[in-house]
């Protein structure tokens, strides 16, 4: 049996801004089911809901030195156990009382340097020594570095480390001096190219990737893509150099959290066996709630997404009006770049009753869209894994995706000759190809409903759970344990 400590900046239901939060929730639970002991270490953010804060128990506190000039900071530990997973929240109001939970890089860098170090100090303090410290994204990327330097001679120093890339776009880049000051890492580390972007800038993620014993990312295709110029975000050569320790393991979703049979947020829950009789009732409720024309015969296209360039929204914007016909409705749920927020508001105003733009973050509306839409668009420019297409499939909503990263690995293109496949896909990043994919999907929906229904049922049968991938992580943990 392995002991694994997860270190990451967000975790559903305490705080979530995207897929990382889902993975930090679902993967530990899947690992516990396989017999692993898991602790999840998180910041105790001021923005966390009071109801969760009230559930925590105080486990102790200490002062930890951090900066180059030996400045010390308070580290409090608040704990919660849920479904076999132990959550340790690191309390320090100076760092974590601001933001939602992120602020801006200038403040986030000291905050996550502190967090990366405190995570290891907490494990020593609790005398809970893991076999593997599993770190997530740039916010936890200094943990593998501290493990091999400042913590090398301490109990936790015996652990191995994994750094998982959920999104390479965000890297924690700052001036070398800023990183040197806040991290208090040995001066000689900065003589090497490990952290350096150039003579004056440092990259935290780059350093973590070099120091981790293994690097994983969240799909096999993304693991290959990030070694190329287009997807590598400036770190492609670095990742290519470290390719022997790089692996792609596709994400799953928590199938209890996302279960259309038991989902209390749906007016009419349904399963694979009665999806054809019941799913449309959720569509009517969605239309009613959003002020769209109530008609189960309409083709409802959903979009649940952060509204950023990554998500391919310039393609959606480019062909939006062509995508609409009298039989089509579009529902957008998301927040982000004002350029896209305003574009979707404009379409809602222009096409009243046909388009709804919900510029907000709303878990319960997301559930209703996954259940009520016929198809979900995910036309991303790049997509490390993508969870929305997995959730959509689980709810019998057909994904329309670009063939990149995890979208390519999880959605099999519909073949109009054989009827095989579980979604509609396109390859090049061209708006016309998105439009073509939407039209192909709509044609099957309106002209060949029996075939469409088979795709819906096939989607619901697909195994999108964590079981298979959790076992791949277990093999990786065993591999690291064998290294001693
Ligand atoms: P990313 O991590 O790049 O944002 P993912 O597809 O991996 O994308 O994960 C997105 C997660 O966030 C999904 O669980 C999705 O349902 C959720 N989500 C995104 N935007 C919203 C929103 N506006 N309201 C509710 N949930 C959202």
Short mmCIF file of C-alpha atoms and ligand atoms in Angstrom, two decimals:
data_model
loop_
_atom_site.label_atom_id
_atom_site.label_comp_id
_atom_site.label_asym_id
_atom_site.label_seq_id
_atom_site.Cartn_x
_atom_site.Cartn_y
_atom_site.Cartn_z
CA UNK A 1 0.00 0.00 0.00
CA UNK A 2 1.31 3.45 -0.89
CA UNK A 3 1.09 6.70 0.99
CA UNK A 4 0.67 9.70 -1.24
CA UNK A 5 0.48 13.42 -0.43
CA UNK A 6 -1.30 15.58 -2.99
CA UNK A 7 -0.20 19.22 -3.12
CA UNK A 8 -2.28 21.64 -5.19
CA UNK A 9 -3.90 25.05 -5.20
CA UNK A 10 -7.57 24.08 -5.56
CA UNK A 11 -9.92 21.21 -4.79
CA UNK A 12 -13.67 20.81 -5.24
CA UNK A 13 -15.89 21.45 -3.27
CA UNK A 14 -13.75 23.79 -1.15
CA UNK A 15 -12.45 25.94 -3.97
CA UNK A 16 -12.56 25.32 -7.70
CA UNK A 17 -11.91 27.45 -10.76
CA UNK A 18 -11.48 24.67 -13.32
CA UNK A 19 -10.48 21.10 -14.05
CA UNK A 20 -7.61 21.04 -11.53
CA UNK A 21 -10.17 21.38 -8.74
CA UNK A 22 -12.10 18.39 -10.08
CA UNK A 23 -9.00 16.20 -10.33
CA UNK A 24 -7.81 17.10 -6.81
CA UNK A 25 -11.21 15.90 -5.59
CA UNK A 26 -11.79 12.81 -7.70
CA UNK A 27 -8.36 11.20 -8.07
CA UNK A 28 -7.62 10.92 -4.30
CA UNK A 29 -11.03 9.29 -3.79
CA UNK A 30 -10.36 6.81 -6.60
CA UNK A 31 -6.92 6.03 -5.11
CA UNK A 32 -8.39 5.47 -1.65
CA UNK A 33 -10.82 2.97 -3.18
CA UNK A 34 -7.77 1.10 -4.52
CA UNK A 35 -6.27 0.94 -1.04
CA UNK A 36 -3.90 3.96 -1.09
CA UNK A 37 -3.57 6.33 1.87
CA UNK A 38 -4.01 9.89 0.61
CA UNK A 39 -3.59 13.31 2.20
CA UNK A 40 -4.49 16.39 0.20
CA UNK A 41 -2.68 19.60 1.14
CA UNK A 42 -4.37 22.87 0.22
CA UNK A 43 -4.23 26.55 1.16
CA UNK A 44 -6.93 27.72 3.56
CA UNK A 45 -8.33 30.53 1.44
CA UNK A 46 -10.36 33.39 2.83
CA UNK A 47 -12.74 32.93 -0.12
CA UNK A 48 -13.68 29.40 0.97
CA UNK A 49 -17.31 29.07 2.06
CA UNK A 50 -17.88 29.37 5.82
CA UNK A 51 -19.70 26.03 5.91
CA UNK A 52 -16.44 24.27 4.95
CA UNK A 53 -14.33 26.36 7.34
CA UNK A 54 -16.68 25.31 10.14
CA UNK A 55 -15.96 21.64 9.42
CA UNK A 56 -12.20 21.93 10.07
CA UNK A 57 -10.28 20.85 13.17
CA UNK A 58 -7.11 22.56 14.38
CA UNK A 59 -4.09 20.26 14.25
CA UNK A 60 -1.27 22.58 15.30
CA UNK A 61 0.94 25.43 14.14
CA UNK A 62 4.57 26.47 13.87
CA UNK A 63 6.75 29.20 12.37
CA UNK A 64 8.61 28.47 9.14
CA UNK A 65 11.54 30.41 7.72
CA UNK A 66 11.12 31.28 4.07
CA UNK A 67 12.89 34.26 2.53
CA UNK A 68 16.50 34.89 1.64
CA UNK A 69 16.84 37.20 4.67
CA UNK A 70 15.39 34.57 7.02
CA UNK A 71 11.91 36.05 7.48
CA UNK A 72 9.59 33.52 9.18
CA UNK A 73 5.89 32.95 8.61
CA UNK A 74 3.08 31.33 10.57
CA UNK A 75 1.89 27.91 9.37
CA UNK A 76 -1.39 26.69 10.86
CA UNK A 77 -2.87 23.28 10.05
CA UNK A 78 -6.62 22.71 9.87
CA UNK A 79 -7.84 19.24 9.05
CA UNK A 80 -10.89 17.45 7.67
CA UNK A 81 -11.51 13.84 6.80
CA UNK A 82 -14.03 12.95 4.15
CA UNK A 83 -14.68 9.59 2.48
CA UNK A 84 -11.31 8.23 3.55
CA UNK A 85 -9.31 11.22 2.26
CA UNK A 86 -7.59 13.52 4.76
CA UNK A 87 -7.47 17.20 3.81
CA UNK A 88 -4.91 19.45 5.48
CA UNK A 89 -5.46 23.14 4.95
CA UNK A 90 -2.52 25.47 5.47
CA UNK A 91 -3.57 28.56 7.34
CA UNK A 92 -1.78 31.86 6.88
CA UNK A 93 -3.97 34.91 6.55
CA UNK A 94 -1.19 37.14 5.18
CA UNK A 95 -1.01 35.01 2.05
CA UNK A 96 -4.38 33.36 1.66
CA UNK A 97 -7.00 35.90 2.71
CA UNK A 98 -7.03 37.61 -0.70
CA UNK A 99 -8.10 36.54 -4.14
CA UNK A 100 -10.65 34.24 -5.56
CA UNK A 101 -8.39 32.31 -4.98
CA UNK A 102 -5.84 33.74 -7.44
CA UNK A 103 -4.91 37.41 -7.34
CA UNK A 104 -2.23 38.36 -9.85
CA UNK A 105 1.19 36.90 -10.47
CA UNK A 106 3.01 39.48 -8.32
CA UNK A 107 1.12 38.33 -5.23
CA UNK A 108 0.54 34.74 -6.30
CA UNK A 109 4.24 33.97 -6.61
CA UNK A 110 5.17 34.57 -2.92
CA UNK A 111 1.89 32.93 -1.92
CA UNK A 112 2.61 29.67 -3.74
CA UNK A 113 6.31 29.64 -2.87
CA UNK A 114 5.20 29.72 0.75
CA UNK A 115 2.60 27.03 0.06
CA UNK A 116 5.06 24.72 -1.77
CA UNK A 117 7.45 24.81 1.15
CA UNK A 118 4.86 24.73 3.93
CA UNK A 119 3.34 21.54 2.44
CA UNK A 120 6.54 19.64 3.18
CA UNK A 121 6.97 21.25 6.59
CA UNK A 122 3.41 20.16 7.45
CA UNK A 123 4.15 16.54 6.53
CA UNK A 124 7.19 16.55 8.82
CA UNK A 125 5.21 18.26 11.58
CA UNK A 126 2.41 15.68 11.34
CA UNK A 127 5.03 12.90 11.14
CA UNK A 128 3.15 11.51 8.16
CA UNK A 129 5.84 10.59 5.65
CA UNK A 130 4.54 9.72 2.19
CA UNK A 131 6.18 7.48 -0.41
CA UNK A 132 5.28 10.01 -3.07
CA UNK A 133 4.54 13.73 -3.01
CA UNK A 134 2.24 14.31 -5.97
CA UNK A 135 2.33 17.99 -6.95
CA UNK A 136 0.00 19.78 -9.32
CA UNK A 137 0.68 22.66 -11.71
CA UNK A 138 3.01 25.63 -11.27
CA UNK A 139 1.56 26.62 -7.89
CA UNK A 140 3.03 23.46 -6.30
CA UNK A 141 6.06 23.25 -8.57
CA UNK A 142 8.64 24.34 -6.00
CA UNK A 143 7.74 21.40 -3.75
CA UNK A 144 9.94 18.93 -5.72
CA UNK A 145 12.76 21.50 -5.56
CA UNK A 146 12.48 21.98 -1.79
CA UNK A 147 12.23 18.22 -1.35
CA UNK A 148 15.70 17.72 -2.87
CA UNK A 149 17.30 20.79 -1.28
CA UNK A 150 16.06 22.31 1.99
CA UNK A 151 14.22 19.13 3.04
CA UNK A 152 16.74 16.55 1.79
CA UNK A 153 17.98 15.61 5.26
CA UNK A 154 14.55 15.66 6.94
CA UNK A 155 12.07 12.74 7.25
CA UNK A 156 9.98 13.81 4.23
CA UNK A 157 13.18 13.93 2.17
CA UNK A 158 12.85 10.17 1.66
CA UNK A 159 9.77 10.68 -0.54
CA UNK A 160 9.80 10.73 -4.34
CA UNK A 161 7.98 13.41 -6.30
CA UNK A 162 5.64 13.67 -9.26
CA UNK A 163 4.67 16.94 -10.91
CA UNK A 164 1.49 16.85 -12.99
CA UNK A 165 0.92 19.42 -15.71
CA UNK A 166 -2.77 20.32 -15.90
CA UNK A 167 -2.11 23.37 -18.01
CA UNK A 168 1.30 24.42 -19.29
CA UNK A 169 0.16 27.93 -20.16
CA UNK A 170 0.49 29.09 -16.56
CA UNK A 171 4.07 28.80 -15.34
CA UNK A 172 4.82 31.22 -12.53
CA UNK A 173 7.32 33.48 -14.28
CA UNK A 174 8.90 36.35 -12.33
CA UNK A 175 12.23 38.12 -11.92
CA UNK A 176 15.10 35.94 -10.74
CA UNK A 177 15.53 38.25 -7.77
CA UNK A 178 11.88 37.90 -6.73
CA UNK A 179 12.15 34.09 -6.78
CA UNK A 180 15.53 34.11 -5.03
CA UNK A 181 14.24 36.39 -2.31
CA UNK A 182 10.98 34.65 -1.57
CA UNK A 183 12.12 31.05 -1.95
CA UNK A 184 15.30 31.35 0.08
CA UNK A 185 16.60 28.49 -2.08
CA UNK A 186 20.39 28.00 -2.16
CA UNK A 187 22.11 30.64 -4.27
CA UNK A 188 23.97 28.07 -6.41
CA UNK A 189 20.68 26.70 -7.80
CA UNK A 190 20.35 29.88 -9.78
CA UNK A 191 23.74 29.45 -11.46
CA UNK A 192 22.24 26.73 -13.66
CA UNK A 193 19.62 27.11 -16.39
CA UNK A 194 17.10 25.11 -14.28
CA UNK A 195 14.94 28.11 -13.36
CA UNK A 196 16.15 30.65 -15.86
CA UNK A 197 14.09 32.05 -18.70
CA UNK A 198 16.88 34.55 -19.45
CA UNK A 199 19.43 36.49 -17.39
CA UNK A 200 16.81 38.31 -15.36
CA UNK A 201 13.70 36.09 -15.32
CA UNK A 202 12.89 32.82 -13.58
CA UNK A 203 10.24 30.19 -14.26
CA UNK A 204 8.95 28.17 -11.29
CA UNK A 205 7.31 25.46 -13.37
CA UNK A 206 10.53 24.91 -15.33
CA UNK A 207 12.45 24.33 -12.09
CA UNK A 208 9.83 21.93 -10.73
CA UNK A 209 9.79 19.90 -13.95
CA UNK A 210 13.57 19.51 -13.75
CA UNK A 211 13.54 18.41 -10.11
CA UNK A 212 10.52 16.08 -10.07
CA UNK A 213 11.24 12.35 -10.31
CA UNK A 214 8.37 11.95 -12.76
CA UNK A 215 6.33 14.39 -14.80
CA UNK A 216 2.84 13.53 -15.91
CA UNK A 217 0.25 15.33 -17.89
CA UNK A 218 -3.42 14.66 -18.32
CA UNK A 219 -3.59 12.93 -21.70
CA UNK A 220 -1.22 11.06 -23.97
CA UNK A 221 -1.71 13.42 -26.87
CA UNK A 222 -0.96 16.50 -24.74
CA UNK A 223 2.21 14.75 -23.46
CA UNK A 224 3.38 14.57 -27.07
CA UNK A 225 2.08 18.00 -28.06
CA UNK A 226 3.92 19.89 -25.31
CA UNK A 227 7.21 18.72 -26.72
CA UNK A 228 6.47 20.74 -29.86
CA UNK A 229 6.91 24.42 -30.54
CA UNK A 230 3.20 25.14 -31.02
CA UNK A 231 1.95 23.67 -27.74
CA UNK A 232 5.15 23.83 -25.66
CA UNK A 233 4.57 27.36 -24.28
CA UNK A 234 8.31 28.00 -24.47
CA UNK A 235 9.14 24.85 -22.47
CA UNK A 236 9.09 22.33 -25.34
CA UNK A 237 12.87 21.82 -25.45
CA UNK A 238 12.96 21.50 -21.66
CA UNK A 239 10.19 18.89 -21.76
CA UNK A 240 11.78 17.07 -24.66
CA UNK A 241 15.02 16.94 -22.68
CA UNK A 242 13.12 15.40 -19.74
CA UNK A 243 10.93 13.17 -21.94
CA UNK A 244 12.15 9.92 -20.34
CA UNK A 245 10.27 10.81 -17.17
CA UNK A 246 7.20 12.30 -18.91
CA UNK A 247 3.97 10.32 -19.17
CA UNK A 248 0.39 11.05 -20.22
CA UNK A 249 -2.45 9.66 -18.08
CA UNK A 250 -5.90 10.74 -19.13
CA UNK A 251 -8.23 12.27 -16.55
CA UNK A 252 -11.52 10.72 -15.54
CA UNK A 253 -14.46 12.27 -13.73
CA UNK A 254 -16.04 11.34 -10.41
CA UNK A 255 -18.96 9.23 -11.58
CA UNK A 256 -20.83 9.67 -8.30
CA UNK A 257 -20.61 13.44 -8.46
CA UNK A 258 -21.62 13.33 -12.13
CA UNK A 259 -24.44 10.80 -12.27
CA UNK A 260 -27.54 11.71 -14.26
CA UNK A 261 -29.48 8.95 -12.42
CA UNK A 262 -29.05 10.48 -8.98
CA UNK A 263 -28.27 14.14 -9.78
CA UNK A 264 -30.47 16.16 -7.44
CA UNK A 265 -29.95 19.26 -9.57
CA UNK A 266 -31.86 17.75 -12.48
CA UNK A 267 -35.65 18.10 -12.65
CA UNK A 268 -35.89 14.66 -14.30
CA UNK A 269 -32.97 12.32 -13.57
CA UNK A 270 -32.35 9.58 -16.14
CA UNK A 271 -30.02 6.73 -16.98
CA UNK A 272 -28.89 5.03 -20.16
CA UNK A 273 -31.98 2.85 -20.21
CA UNK A 274 -34.49 5.73 -20.18
CA UNK A 275 -32.44 8.58 -21.64
CA UNK A 276 -34.60 8.72 -24.76
CA UNK A 277 -37.81 9.06 -22.74
CA UNK A 278 -36.55 11.53 -20.14
CA UNK A 279 -33.59 13.64 -21.24
CA UNK A 280 -35.78 15.99 -23.32
CA UNK A 281 -37.73 16.99 -20.20
CA UNK A 282 -34.52 18.51 -18.85
CA UNK A 283 -34.17 20.40 -22.10
CA UNK A 284 -37.62 21.93 -21.60
CA UNK A 285 -36.66 22.99 -18.08
CA UNK A 286 -33.40 24.51 -19.34
CA UNK A 287 -35.29 26.45 -22.01
CA UNK A 288 -37.88 27.61 -19.50
CA UNK A 289 -35.28 28.75 -16.99
CA UNK A 290 -33.27 30.67 -19.57
CA UNK A 291 -36.21 32.22 -21.40
CA UNK A 292 -35.65 30.26 -24.61
CA UNK A 293 -38.49 29.05 -26.80
CA UNK A 294 -39.71 25.84 -25.14
CA UNK A 295 -39.54 23.14 -27.78
CA UNK A 296 -37.97 19.71 -27.35
CA UNK A 297 -37.46 19.47 -31.11
CA UNK A 298 -34.87 22.28 -31.13
CA UNK A 299 -31.19 21.39 -31.44
CA UNK A 300 -29.64 22.85 -28.27
CA UNK A 301 -25.92 23.52 -28.39
CA UNK A 302 -24.22 24.05 -25.01
CA UNK A 303 -20.93 25.69 -24.07
CA UNK A 304 -19.65 25.48 -20.49
CA UNK A 305 -16.23 27.04 -20.31
CA UNK A 306 -13.81 29.58 -19.02
CA UNK A 307 -14.12 32.28 -21.67
CA UNK A 308 -10.49 32.50 -22.73
CA UNK A 309 -8.54 32.17 -25.97
CA UNK A 310 -7.54 28.62 -25.01
CA UNK A 311 -11.11 27.44 -25.42
CA UNK A 312 -11.45 28.25 -29.13
CA UNK A 313 -14.01 30.99 -28.63
CA UNK A 314 -12.75 33.08 -31.51
CA UNK A 315 -13.89 30.20 -33.73
CA UNK A 316 -17.32 30.19 -32.08
CA UNK A 317 -17.54 33.98 -32.41
CA UNK A 318 -16.40 33.83 -36.03
CA UNK A 319 -19.24 31.58 -37.21
CA UNK A 320 -21.86 32.19 -34.53
CA UNK A 321 -24.52 33.66 -36.80
CA UNK A 322 -23.96 30.98 -39.44
CA UNK A 323 -24.27 28.30 -36.78
CA UNK A 324 -27.78 29.42 -35.90
CA UNK A 325 -30.80 28.38 -37.91
CA UNK A 326 -34.49 28.45 -36.94
CA UNK A 327 -34.11 25.00 -35.43
CA UNK A 328 -31.03 25.74 -33.29
CA UNK A 329 -30.54 27.27 -29.85
CA UNK A 330 -27.26 28.10 -28.10
CA UNK A 331 -26.64 28.23 -24.36
CA UNK A 332 -23.36 29.65 -23.05
CA UNK A 333 -22.22 29.43 -19.43
CA UNK A 334 -18.89 30.98 -18.51
CA UNK A 335 -16.86 33.94 -17.37
CA UNK A 336 -13.53 35.33 -18.46
CA UNK A 337 -12.23 37.62 -21.16
CA UNK A 338 -14.59 40.63 -21.52
CA UNK A 339 -14.21 40.37 -25.29
CA UNK A 340 -16.06 37.03 -25.26
CA UNK A 341 -18.42 37.91 -22.43
CA UNK A 342 -19.60 40.91 -24.45
CA UNK A 343 -19.79 39.00 -27.73
CA UNK A 344 -22.11 36.41 -26.17
CA UNK A 345 -24.21 39.12 -24.47
CA UNK A 346 -24.59 40.74 -27.86
CA UNK A 347 -25.79 37.49 -29.44
CA UNK A 348 -28.27 36.98 -26.60
CA UNK A 349 -29.70 40.45 -27.21
CA UNK A 350 -29.81 39.99 -30.94
CA UNK A 351 -31.35 36.52 -30.88
CA UNK A 352 -33.78 36.69 -27.96
CA UNK A 353 -35.41 33.35 -27.22
CA UNK A 354 -32.81 31.54 -29.26
CA UNK A 355 -29.53 32.34 -27.51
CA UNK A 356 -28.79 32.55 -23.80
CA UNK A 357 -25.51 33.93 -22.43
CA UNK A 358 -25.06 33.19 -18.74
CA UNK A 359 -21.95 35.16 -17.86
CA UNK A 360 -21.40 33.64 -14.44
CA UNK A 361 -19.99 30.67 -12.60
CA UNK A 362 -22.88 28.45 -11.58
CA UNK A 363 -22.48 24.76 -10.69
CA UNK A 364 -26.17 23.95 -10.73
CA UNK A 365 -26.80 25.58 -14.11
CA UNK A 366 -23.80 23.63 -15.45
CA UNK A 367 -25.53 20.39 -14.41
CA UNK A 368 -28.74 21.41 -16.14
CA UNK A 369 -26.89 22.29 -19.35
CA UNK A 370 -25.03 18.97 -19.38
CA UNK A 371 -28.41 17.25 -19.07
CA UNK A 372 -30.57 19.54 -21.19
CA UNK A 373 -28.37 20.28 -24.21
CA UNK A 374 -28.16 17.94 -27.21
CA UNK A 375 -24.53 18.70 -27.97
CA UNK A 376 -21.65 20.44 -26.17
CA UNK A 377 -19.02 22.42 -28.07
CA UNK A 378 -15.37 22.23 -27.00
CA UNK A 379 -13.42 23.67 -29.95
CA UNK A 380 -10.23 24.37 -27.95
CA UNK A 381 -7.01 25.76 -29.35
CA UNK A 382 -5.30 23.42 -26.91
CA UNK A 383 -6.82 21.17 -24.26
CA UNK A 384 -4.61 19.21 -21.84
CA UNK A 385 -7.50 16.84 -21.10
CA UNK A 386 -10.80 18.64 -20.84
CA UNK A 387 -13.48 17.47 -18.47
CA UNK A 388 -16.57 19.06 -19.96
CA UNK A 389 -16.66 16.61 -22.88
CA UNK A 390 -16.40 13.71 -20.41
CA UNK A 391 -19.24 15.06 -18.28
CA UNK A 392 -21.31 15.71 -21.40
CA UNK A 393 -20.86 12.13 -22.61
CA UNK A 394 -21.81 10.76 -19.21
CA UNK A 395 -25.04 12.78 -19.47
CA UNK A 396 -25.78 11.62 -23.04
CA UNK A 397 -24.87 14.99 -24.57
CA UNK A 398 -22.85 14.59 -27.74
CA UNK A 399 -19.48 16.40 -27.79
CA UNK A 400 -18.36 18.53 -30.74
CA UNK A 401 -14.61 18.97 -30.29
CA UNK A 402 -11.37 19.89 -31.97
CA UNK A 403 -8.95 16.97 -32.20
CA UNK A 404 -6.35 18.19 -29.76
CA UNK A 405 -4.95 16.95 -26.42
CA UNK A 406 -7.40 15.01 -24.29
CA UNK A 407 -10.28 15.85 -26.63
CA UNK A 408 -8.60 13.71 -29.27
CA UNK A 409 -7.99 10.89 -26.80
CA UNK A 410 -11.53 10.76 -25.43
CA UNK A 411 -13.85 11.51 -28.36
CA UNK A 412 -14.07 9.11 -31.28
CA UNK A 413 -15.27 10.82 -34.49
CA UNK A 414 -18.69 9.85 -35.77
CA UNK A 415 -18.44 7.92 -39.01
CA UNK A 416 -21.47 8.62 -41.17
CA UNK A 417 -20.98 5.43 -43.19
CA UNK A 418 -20.72 2.95 -40.33
CA UNK A 419 -22.52 4.97 -37.64
CA UNK A 420 -19.60 4.37 -35.25
CA UNK A 421 -18.13 7.00 -32.95
CA UNK A 422 -19.35 9.11 -30.08
CA UNK A 423 -18.87 12.72 -31.12
CA UNK A 424 -18.27 15.17 -33.96
CA UNK A 425 -14.71 16.35 -34.46
CA UNK A 426 -12.54 18.57 -36.64
CA UNK A 427 -8.78 18.87 -36.85
CA UNK A 428 -7.38 22.24 -38.02
CA UNK A 429 -8.07 25.35 -35.97
CA UNK A 430 -10.42 26.88 -38.53
CA UNK A 431 -13.84 28.38 -37.86
CA UNK A 432 -15.27 26.83 -41.02
CA UNK A 433 -14.37 23.39 -39.77
CA UNK A 434 -16.16 24.03 -36.49
CA UNK A 435 -19.18 25.19 -38.46
CA UNK A 436 -19.01 22.04 -40.58
CA UNK A 437 -18.84 19.82 -37.47
CA UNK A 438 -21.87 21.59 -35.95
CA UNK A 439 -23.80 21.18 -39.21
CA UNK A 440 -22.89 17.50 -39.47
CA UNK A 441 -24.10 16.93 -35.90
CA UNK A 442 -27.32 18.84 -36.52
CA UNK A 443 -28.00 16.93 -39.72
CA UNK A 444 -27.86 13.60 -37.88
CA UNK A 445 -29.99 15.04 -35.05
CA UNK A 446 -32.71 16.34 -37.36
CA UNK A 447 -32.61 13.87 -40.26
CA UNK A 448 -31.53 10.59 -38.71
CA UNK A 449 -32.71 10.55 -35.12
CA UNK A 450 -32.32 6.77 -34.58
CA UNK A 451 -28.61 7.09 -35.33
CA UNK A 452 -28.29 10.14 -33.12
CA UNK A 453 -29.96 8.24 -30.31
CA UNK A 454 -27.43 5.42 -30.70
CA UNK A 455 -24.59 7.93 -30.32
CA UNK A 456 -26.27 9.33 -27.19
CA UNK A 457 -26.55 5.85 -25.69
CA UNK A 458 -23.00 4.96 -26.69
CA UNK A 459 -21.75 8.10 -24.95
CA UNK A 460 -23.51 7.11 -21.76
CA UNK A 461 -21.91 3.65 -21.90
CA UNK A 462 -18.39 5.01 -22.21
CA UNK A 463 -16.22 4.46 -19.15
CA UNK A 464 -15.22 7.98 -18.12
CA UNK A 465 -14.53 7.02 -14.49
CA UNK A 466 -11.17 7.33 -12.76
CA UNK A 467 -10.75 3.57 -12.27
CA UNK A 468 -8.43 2.84 -15.16
CA UNK A 469 -6.31 5.99 -14.81
CA UNK A 470 -6.06 5.68 -11.01
CA UNK A 471 -4.46 2.26 -11.60
CA UNK A 472 -1.94 3.85 -13.95
CA UNK A 473 -1.01 6.33 -11.22
CA UNK A 474 -0.69 3.43 -8.77
CA UNK A 475 1.75 1.72 -11.12
CA UNK A 476 3.73 4.93 -11.28
CA UNK A 477 3.80 5.23 -7.48
CA UNK A 478 4.99 1.60 -7.27
CA UNK A 479 7.68 2.31 -9.85
CA UNK A 480 8.92 5.23 -7.74
CA UNK A 481 8.78 3.24 -4.51
CA UNK A 482 10.93 0.57 -6.14
CA UNK A 483 13.61 3.22 -6.73
CA UNK A 484 13.94 3.42 -2.93
P1 LIG B 1 -10.29 24.06 -17.49
O1 LIG B 1 -9.66 23.39 -16.31
O2 LIG B 1 -9.31 24.40 -18.58
O3 LIG B 1 -11.14 25.24 -17.14
P2 LIG B 1 -11.81 21.57 -17.82
O4 LIG B 1 -12.68 21.11 -18.93
O5 LIG B 1 -10.67 20.67 -17.44
O6 LIG B 1 -11.30 23.02 -18.19
O7 LIG B 1 -12.68 21.78 -16.48
C1 LIG B 1 -13.68 22.73 -16.39
C2 LIG B 1 -14.52 22.45 -15.16
O8 LIG B 1 -15.07 23.68 -14.70
C3 LIG B 1 -15.71 21.53 -15.44
O9 LIG B 1 -16.06 20.84 -14.26
C4 LIG B 1 -16.83 22.55 -15.80
O10 LIG B 1 -18.11 22.02 -15.58
C5 LIG B 1 -16.50 23.66 -14.84
N1 LIG B 1 -16.92 25.00 -15.28
C6 LIG B 1 -16.30 25.80 -16.19
N2 LIG B 1 -16.95 26.98 -16.30
C7 LIG B 1 -18.01 26.92 -15.46
C8 LIG B 1 -19.06 27.85 -15.11
N3 LIG B 1 -19.13 29.06 -15.65
N4 LIG B 1 -19.97 27.46 -14.18
C9 LIG B 1 -19.88 26.22 -13.62
N5 LIG B 1 -18.92 25.31 -13.90
C10 LIG B 1 -17.99 25.66 -14.80
#
